Coordinates of C-alpha atoms and ligand atoms in Angstrom, one line a residue:
X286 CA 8.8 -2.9 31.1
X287 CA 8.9 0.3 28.5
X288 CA 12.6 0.8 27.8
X289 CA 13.0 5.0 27.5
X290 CA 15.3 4.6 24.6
X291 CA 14.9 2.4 21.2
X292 CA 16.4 2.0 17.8
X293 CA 14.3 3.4 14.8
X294 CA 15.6 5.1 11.2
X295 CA 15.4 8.9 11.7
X296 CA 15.8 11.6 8.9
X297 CA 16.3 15.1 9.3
X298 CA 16.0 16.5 5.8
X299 CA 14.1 15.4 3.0
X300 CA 16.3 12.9 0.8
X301 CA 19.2 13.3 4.1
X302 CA 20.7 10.4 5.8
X303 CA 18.6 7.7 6.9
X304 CA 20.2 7.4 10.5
X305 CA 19.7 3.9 12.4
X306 CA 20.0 4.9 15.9
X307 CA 19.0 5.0 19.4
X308 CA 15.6 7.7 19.5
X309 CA 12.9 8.1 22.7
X310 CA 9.9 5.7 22.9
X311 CA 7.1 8.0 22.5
X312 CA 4.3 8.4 25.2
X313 CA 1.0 7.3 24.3
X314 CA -1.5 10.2 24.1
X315 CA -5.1 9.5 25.7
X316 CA -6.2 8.2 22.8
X317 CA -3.8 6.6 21.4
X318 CA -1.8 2.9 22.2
X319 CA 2.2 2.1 21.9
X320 CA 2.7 -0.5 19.9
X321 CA 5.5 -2.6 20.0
X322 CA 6.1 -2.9 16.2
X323 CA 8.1 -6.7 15.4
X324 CA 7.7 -6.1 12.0
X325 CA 7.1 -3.0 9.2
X326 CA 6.7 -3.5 5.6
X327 CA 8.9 -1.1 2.8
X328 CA 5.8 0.1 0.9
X329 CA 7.1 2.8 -1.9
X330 CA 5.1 5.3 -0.3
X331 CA 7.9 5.4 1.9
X332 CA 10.3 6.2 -0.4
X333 CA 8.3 9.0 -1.7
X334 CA 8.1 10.5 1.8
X335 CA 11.9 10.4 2.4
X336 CA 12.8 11.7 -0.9
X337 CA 10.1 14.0 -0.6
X338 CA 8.8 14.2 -3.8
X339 CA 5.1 14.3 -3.6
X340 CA 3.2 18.0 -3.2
X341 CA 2.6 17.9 0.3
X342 CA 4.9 18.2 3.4
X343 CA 6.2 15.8 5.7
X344 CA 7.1 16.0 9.2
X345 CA 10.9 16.9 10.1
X346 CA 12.9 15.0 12.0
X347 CA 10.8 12.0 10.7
X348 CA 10.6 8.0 11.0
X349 CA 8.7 6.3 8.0
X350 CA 6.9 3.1 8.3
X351 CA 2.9 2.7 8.0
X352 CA 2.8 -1.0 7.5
X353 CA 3.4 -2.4 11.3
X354 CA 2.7 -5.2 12.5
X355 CA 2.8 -5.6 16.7
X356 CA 1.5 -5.8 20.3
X357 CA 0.0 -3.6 22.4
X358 CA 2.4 -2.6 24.9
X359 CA 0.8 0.4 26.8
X360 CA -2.1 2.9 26.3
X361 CA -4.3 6.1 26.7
X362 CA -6.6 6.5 29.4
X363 CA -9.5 7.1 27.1
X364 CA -8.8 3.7 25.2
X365 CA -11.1 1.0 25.8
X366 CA -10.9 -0.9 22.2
X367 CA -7.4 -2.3 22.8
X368 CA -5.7 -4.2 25.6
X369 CA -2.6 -4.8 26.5
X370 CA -1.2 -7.8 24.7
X371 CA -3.3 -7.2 21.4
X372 CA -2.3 -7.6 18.0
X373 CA -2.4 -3.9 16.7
X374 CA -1.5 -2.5 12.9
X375 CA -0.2 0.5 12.1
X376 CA -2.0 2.0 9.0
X377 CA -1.1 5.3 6.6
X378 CA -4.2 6.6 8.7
X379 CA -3.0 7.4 11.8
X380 CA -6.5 9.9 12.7
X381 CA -9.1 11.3 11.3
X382 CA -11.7 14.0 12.6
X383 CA -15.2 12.4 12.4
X384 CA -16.5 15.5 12.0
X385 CA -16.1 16.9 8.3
X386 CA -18.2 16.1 5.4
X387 CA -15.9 13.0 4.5
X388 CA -15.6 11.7 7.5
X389 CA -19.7 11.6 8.1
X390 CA -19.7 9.1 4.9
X391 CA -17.1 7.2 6.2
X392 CA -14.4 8.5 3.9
X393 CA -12.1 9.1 6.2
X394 CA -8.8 8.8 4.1
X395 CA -10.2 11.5 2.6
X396 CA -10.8 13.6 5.8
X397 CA -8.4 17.1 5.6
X398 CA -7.3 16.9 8.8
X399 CA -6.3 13.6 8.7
X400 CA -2.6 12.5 9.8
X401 CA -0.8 10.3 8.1
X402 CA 1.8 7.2 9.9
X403 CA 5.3 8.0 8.4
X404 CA 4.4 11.0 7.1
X405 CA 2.7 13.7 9.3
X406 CA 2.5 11.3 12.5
X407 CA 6.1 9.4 13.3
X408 CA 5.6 5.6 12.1
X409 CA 6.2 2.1 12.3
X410 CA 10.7 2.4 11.5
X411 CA 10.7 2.5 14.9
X412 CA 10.5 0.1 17.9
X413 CA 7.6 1.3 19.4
X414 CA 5.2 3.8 17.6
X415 CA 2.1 5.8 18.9
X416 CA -1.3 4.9 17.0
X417 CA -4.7 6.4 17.1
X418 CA -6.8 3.7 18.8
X419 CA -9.6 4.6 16.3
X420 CA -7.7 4.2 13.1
X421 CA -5.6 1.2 14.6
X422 CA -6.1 -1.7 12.8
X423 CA -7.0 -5.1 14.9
X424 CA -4.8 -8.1 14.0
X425 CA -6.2 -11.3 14.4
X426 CA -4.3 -13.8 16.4
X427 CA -3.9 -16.1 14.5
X428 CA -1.9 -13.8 12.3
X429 CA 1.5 -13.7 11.4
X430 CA 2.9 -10.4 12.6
X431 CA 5.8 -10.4 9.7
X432 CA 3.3 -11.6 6.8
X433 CA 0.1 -9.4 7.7
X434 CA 2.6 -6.2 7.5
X435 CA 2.2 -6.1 4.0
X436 CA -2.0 -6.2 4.3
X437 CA -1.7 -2.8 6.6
X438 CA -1.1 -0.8 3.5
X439 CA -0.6 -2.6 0.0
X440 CA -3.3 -4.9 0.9
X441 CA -6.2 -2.7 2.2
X442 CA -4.9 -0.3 -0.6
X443 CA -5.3 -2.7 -3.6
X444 CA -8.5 -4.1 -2.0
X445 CA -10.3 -1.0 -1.6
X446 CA -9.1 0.1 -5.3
X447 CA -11.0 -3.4 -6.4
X448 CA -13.7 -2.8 -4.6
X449 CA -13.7 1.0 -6.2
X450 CA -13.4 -0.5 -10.1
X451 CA -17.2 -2.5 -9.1
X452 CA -16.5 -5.1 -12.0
X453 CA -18.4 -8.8 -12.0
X454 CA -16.8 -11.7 -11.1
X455 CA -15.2 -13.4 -14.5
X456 CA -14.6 -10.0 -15.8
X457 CA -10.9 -9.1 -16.4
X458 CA -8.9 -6.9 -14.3
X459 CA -5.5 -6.0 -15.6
X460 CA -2.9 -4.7 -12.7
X461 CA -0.3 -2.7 -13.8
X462 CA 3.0 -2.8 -11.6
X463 CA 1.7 -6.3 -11.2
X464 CA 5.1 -7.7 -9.4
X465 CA 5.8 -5.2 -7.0
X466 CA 4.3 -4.8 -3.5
X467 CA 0.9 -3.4 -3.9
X468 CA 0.3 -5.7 -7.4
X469 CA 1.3 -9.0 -5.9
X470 CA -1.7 -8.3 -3.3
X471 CA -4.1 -6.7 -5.8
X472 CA -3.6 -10.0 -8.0
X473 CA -4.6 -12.1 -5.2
X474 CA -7.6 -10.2 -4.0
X475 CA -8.8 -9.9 -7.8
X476 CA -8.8 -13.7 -7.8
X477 CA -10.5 -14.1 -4.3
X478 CA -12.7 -11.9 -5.4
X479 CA -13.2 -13.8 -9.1
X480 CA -11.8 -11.7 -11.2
X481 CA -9.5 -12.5 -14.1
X482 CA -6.4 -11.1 -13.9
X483 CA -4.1 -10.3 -16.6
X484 CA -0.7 -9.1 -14.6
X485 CA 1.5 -6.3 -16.1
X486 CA 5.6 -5.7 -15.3
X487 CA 9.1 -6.8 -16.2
X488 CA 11.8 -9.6 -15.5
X489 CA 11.2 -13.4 -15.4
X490 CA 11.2 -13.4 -11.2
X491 CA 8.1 -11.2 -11.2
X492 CA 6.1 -13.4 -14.2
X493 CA 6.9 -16.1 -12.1
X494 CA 5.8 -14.3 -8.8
X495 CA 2.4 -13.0 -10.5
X496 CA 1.6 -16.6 -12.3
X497 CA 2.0 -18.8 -9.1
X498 CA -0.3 -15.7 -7.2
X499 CA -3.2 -16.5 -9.6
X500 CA -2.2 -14.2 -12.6
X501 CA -3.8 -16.2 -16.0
X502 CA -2.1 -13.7 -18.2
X503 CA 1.6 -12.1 -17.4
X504 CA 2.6 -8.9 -20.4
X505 CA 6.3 -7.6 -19.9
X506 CA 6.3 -4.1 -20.3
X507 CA 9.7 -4.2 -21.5
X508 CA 9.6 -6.4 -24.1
X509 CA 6.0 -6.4 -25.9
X510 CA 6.6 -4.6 -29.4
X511 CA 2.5 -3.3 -29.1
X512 CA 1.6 -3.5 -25.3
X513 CA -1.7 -2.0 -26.2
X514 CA -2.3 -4.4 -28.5
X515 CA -1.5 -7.4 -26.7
X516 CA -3.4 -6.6 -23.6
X517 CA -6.8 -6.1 -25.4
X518 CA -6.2 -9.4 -27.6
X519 CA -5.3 -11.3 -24.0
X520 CA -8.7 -10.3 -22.7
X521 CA -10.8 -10.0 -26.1
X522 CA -11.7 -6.4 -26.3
X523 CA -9.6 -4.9 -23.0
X524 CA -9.9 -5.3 -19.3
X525 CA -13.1 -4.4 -17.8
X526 CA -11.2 -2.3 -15.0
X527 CA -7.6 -1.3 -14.9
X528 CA -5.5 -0.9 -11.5
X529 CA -2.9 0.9 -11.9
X530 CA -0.4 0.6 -9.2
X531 CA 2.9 0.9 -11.3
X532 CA 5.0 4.2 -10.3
X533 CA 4.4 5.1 -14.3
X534 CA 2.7 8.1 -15.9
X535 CA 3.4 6.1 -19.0
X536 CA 1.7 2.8 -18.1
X537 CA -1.2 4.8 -16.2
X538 CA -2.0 7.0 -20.0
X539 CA -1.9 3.5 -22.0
X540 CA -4.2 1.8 -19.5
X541 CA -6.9 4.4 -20.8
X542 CA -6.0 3.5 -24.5
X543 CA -6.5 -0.6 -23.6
X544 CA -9.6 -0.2 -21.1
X545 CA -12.6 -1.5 -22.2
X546 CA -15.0 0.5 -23.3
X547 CA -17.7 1.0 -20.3
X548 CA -14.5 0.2 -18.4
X549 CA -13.0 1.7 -15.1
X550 CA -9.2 2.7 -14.6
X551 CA -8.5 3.3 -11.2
X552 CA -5.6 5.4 -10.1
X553 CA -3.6 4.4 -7.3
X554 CA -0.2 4.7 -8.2
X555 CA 1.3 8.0 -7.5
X556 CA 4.2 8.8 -9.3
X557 CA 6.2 12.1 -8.7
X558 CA 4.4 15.1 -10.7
X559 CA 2.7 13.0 -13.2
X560 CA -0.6 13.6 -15.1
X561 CA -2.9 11.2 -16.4
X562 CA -4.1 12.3 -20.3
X563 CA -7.5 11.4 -21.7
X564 CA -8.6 12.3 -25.2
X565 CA -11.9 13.3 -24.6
X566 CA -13.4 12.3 -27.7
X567 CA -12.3 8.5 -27.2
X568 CA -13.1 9.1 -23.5
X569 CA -16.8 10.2 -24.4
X570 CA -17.9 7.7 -27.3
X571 CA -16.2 4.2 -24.5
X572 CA -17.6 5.8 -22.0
X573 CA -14.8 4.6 -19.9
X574 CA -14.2 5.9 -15.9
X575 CA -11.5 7.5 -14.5
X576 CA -11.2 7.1 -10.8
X577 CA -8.7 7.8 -7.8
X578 CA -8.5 5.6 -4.8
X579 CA -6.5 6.0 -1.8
X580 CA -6.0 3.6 1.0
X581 CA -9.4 2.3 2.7
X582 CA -11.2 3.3 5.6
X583 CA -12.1 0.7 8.9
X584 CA -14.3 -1.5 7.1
X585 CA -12.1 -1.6 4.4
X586 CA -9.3 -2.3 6.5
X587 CA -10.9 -4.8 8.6
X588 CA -12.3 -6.4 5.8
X589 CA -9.0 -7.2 3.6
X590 CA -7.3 -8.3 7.2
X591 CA -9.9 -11.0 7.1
X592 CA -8.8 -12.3 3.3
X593 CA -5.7 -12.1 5.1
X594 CA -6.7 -14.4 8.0
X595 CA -9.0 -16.5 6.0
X596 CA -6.1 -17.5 4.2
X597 CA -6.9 -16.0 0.6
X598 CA -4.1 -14.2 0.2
X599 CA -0.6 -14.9 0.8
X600 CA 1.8 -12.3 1.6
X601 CA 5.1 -12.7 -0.6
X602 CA 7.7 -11.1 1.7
X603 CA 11.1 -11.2 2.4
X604 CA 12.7 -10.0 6.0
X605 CA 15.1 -8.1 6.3
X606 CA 16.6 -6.2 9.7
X607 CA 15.4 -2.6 10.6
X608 CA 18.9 -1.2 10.1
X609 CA 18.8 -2.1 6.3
X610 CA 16.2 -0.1 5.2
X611 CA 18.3 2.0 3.1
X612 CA 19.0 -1.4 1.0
X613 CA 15.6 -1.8 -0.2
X614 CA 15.3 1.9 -0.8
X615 CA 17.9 1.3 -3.6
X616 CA 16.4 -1.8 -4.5
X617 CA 13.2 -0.4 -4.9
X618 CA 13.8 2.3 -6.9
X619 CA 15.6 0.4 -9.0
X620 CA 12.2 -1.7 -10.0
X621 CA 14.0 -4.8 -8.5
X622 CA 11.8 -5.7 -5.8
X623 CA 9.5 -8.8 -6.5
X624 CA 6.7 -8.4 -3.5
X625 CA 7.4 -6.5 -0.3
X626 CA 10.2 -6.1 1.9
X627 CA 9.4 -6.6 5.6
X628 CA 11.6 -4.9 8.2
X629 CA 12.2 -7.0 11.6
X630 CA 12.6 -4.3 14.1
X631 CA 15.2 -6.6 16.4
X632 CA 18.0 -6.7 13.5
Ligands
8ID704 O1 -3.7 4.8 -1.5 C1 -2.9 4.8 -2.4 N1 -3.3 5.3 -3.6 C2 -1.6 4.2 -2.3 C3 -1.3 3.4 -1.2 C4 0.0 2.8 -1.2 C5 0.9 3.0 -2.2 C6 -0.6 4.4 -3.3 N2 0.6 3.9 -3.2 C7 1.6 4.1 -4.3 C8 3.0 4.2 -3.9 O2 3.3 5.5 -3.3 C9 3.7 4.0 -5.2 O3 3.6 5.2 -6.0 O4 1.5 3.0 -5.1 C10 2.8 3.0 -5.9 C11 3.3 1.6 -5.8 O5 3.7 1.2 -4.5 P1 4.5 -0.2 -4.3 O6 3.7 -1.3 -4.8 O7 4.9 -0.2 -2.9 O8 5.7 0.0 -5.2 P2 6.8 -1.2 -5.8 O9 6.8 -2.3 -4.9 O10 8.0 -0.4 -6.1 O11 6.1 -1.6 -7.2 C12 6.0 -0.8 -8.4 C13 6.0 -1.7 -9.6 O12 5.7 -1.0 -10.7 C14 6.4 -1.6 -11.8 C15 7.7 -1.9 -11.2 O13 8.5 -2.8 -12.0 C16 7.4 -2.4 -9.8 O14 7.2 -3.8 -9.8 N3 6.3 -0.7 -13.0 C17 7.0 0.5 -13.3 I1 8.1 1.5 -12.0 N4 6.7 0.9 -14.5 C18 5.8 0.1 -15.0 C19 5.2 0.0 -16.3 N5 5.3 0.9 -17.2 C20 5.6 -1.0 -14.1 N6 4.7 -2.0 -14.3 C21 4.1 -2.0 -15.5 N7 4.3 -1.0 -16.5
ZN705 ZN1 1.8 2.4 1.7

């Protein structure tokens, strides 16, 4: 049985109280399923939406969350890709139109009228959270509902951002923000998709983290006298592609100085009001790409949930309870996070 009443974190103003409290179980839509969500990953994205930072409005009252991992518990009448008792993920794509000029090409995180999970659409802090069947990611059974939480997000995210840099295998990636939750994915999937990776961010426990993950080459940010320098002499002339997934206008303008020339930096990262610099001369005479990538569409999705499943890549998480999020809030914006938090919605 549905209960009528669950725990979920609410907040009612942007940077307010994160309240842990007893809130209604939403009532599917016809096209959408109730998923009862066992686990949610922390992604930073999170934070952004709570502190409300980034130049686009979020929902109020709202409940975060657009990593979650669960079962399908009830559904729509006009849903007939899920039953009940699938695995189901929650993704920052909640919907999309199908209609618009993105959506035709399959860009649908791109799609204007698309809602977001956590942001626009209430997410996965909660119990049991609505989902567009469409956009609903399908989990595997074999799947660990706590460890593919992470993959709903970070890893279709850091996948889609490889697949968007289009280097060669046994060409050198360089990931900046390297030890947090989106790098320690994008370092795994640049291995299983072999690449070399050369892993950037601070403190001994992420090194560590980024090292055993598959990372050849680890640079602290924080304690390299000429990071520039070091990075290009690591990979002989510079890193073919760049993703930057670091919350760091700084570390996004000196990936453009140590990309190598025909090289790609991808943009992924999205610190609060910060621009990326080029010169254009240097820009021009290296040739050297500049591109944005945002989450992944269904194939996308589907596709990194199989690296997932295959076993390629490992999800470094730690579980925490539900009622804790605003722990790894602090902790995250504190840079002290090494991988991802996972919520268990029971604690
Ligand atoms: O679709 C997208 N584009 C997308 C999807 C998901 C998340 C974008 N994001 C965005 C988030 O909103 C956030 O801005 O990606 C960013 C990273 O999310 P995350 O991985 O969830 O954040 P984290 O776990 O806090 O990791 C950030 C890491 O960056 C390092 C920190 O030490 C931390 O490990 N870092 C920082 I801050 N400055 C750095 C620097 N100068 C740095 N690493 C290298 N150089
Ligand atoms: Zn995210």
């Amino acid at each position: 049985v549905i209960p009528k009443t669950q725990k979920g974190v609410i907040f009612e103003t942007s940077g307010g109280p994160l309240m842990y409290k007893d809130i209604p179980v939403p009532v599917p839509a016809d096209d959408e399923i109730l998923v009862n969500v066992k686990f949610s990953g922390v992604c930073h994205t999170d934070l952004h939406a709570w502190k409300g930072d980034w130049p686009l409005d979020t929902k109020l009252p709202l409940v975060g969350g657009h990593e979650g991992a669960g079962v399908v518990v009830a559904k729509g009448k006009n849903v007939d890709t899920f039953e009940i008792g699938d695995y189901a993920g929650i993704k920052w794509i909640n919907k999309a139109c199908y209609t618009c000029e993105f959506c035709q090409v399959a860009a649908e995180p791109n799609c204007p009228n698309a809602t977001m999970s956590g942001y626009t659409h209430d997410g996965s802090f909660q119990q049991y959270a609505t989902a567009n069947a469409v956009q609903a990611a399908h989990i595997p059974k074999n799947c660990d509902l706590a460890e593919i939480a992470p993959i709903l997000c970070a890893g279709i995210t850091v996948y889609k951002a490889l697949k968007t840099a289009a280097i060669l295998a046994g060409q050198w990636v360089a990931v900046t923000g390297a030890g947090g939750g989106l790098g320690t994915l994008a370092v795994q999937y640049a291995k299983a998709m072999g690449y070399r990776v050369l892993a950037i961010d601070t403190g001994a426990d992420k090194e560590k983290m980024c090292k055993d993950l598959g990372a050849e080459v680890f640079i602290d940010f924080a304690k390299t006298k000429d990071l520039v320098k070091d990075v290009q002499e690591a990979t002989k002339g510079g890193p073919h592609a760049v993703i930057n997934v670091s919350v760091s206008e700084f570390a996004v303008n000196q990936s453009i100085e140590y990309v190598r020339t025909l090289g790609t930096v991808v943009l992924v990262g999205l610190p609060a009001g910060a621009v990326c610099k080029s010169p254009i001369f240097q820009q021009v005479a290296r040739s050297i790409q500049i591109k944005g990538s945002y989450v992944g569409n269904r194939a996308d999705s589907q596709e990194a949930i199989e690296f997932f499943s295959r076993g390629l890549v490992k999800s470094p998480i730690i579980i925490i309870g539900l009622s804790e999020l605003e722990k790894v809030y602090k902790l995250m914006e504190e840079g002290k996070i090494a991988g991802r938090y996972v919520l268990d919605t029971s604690k």
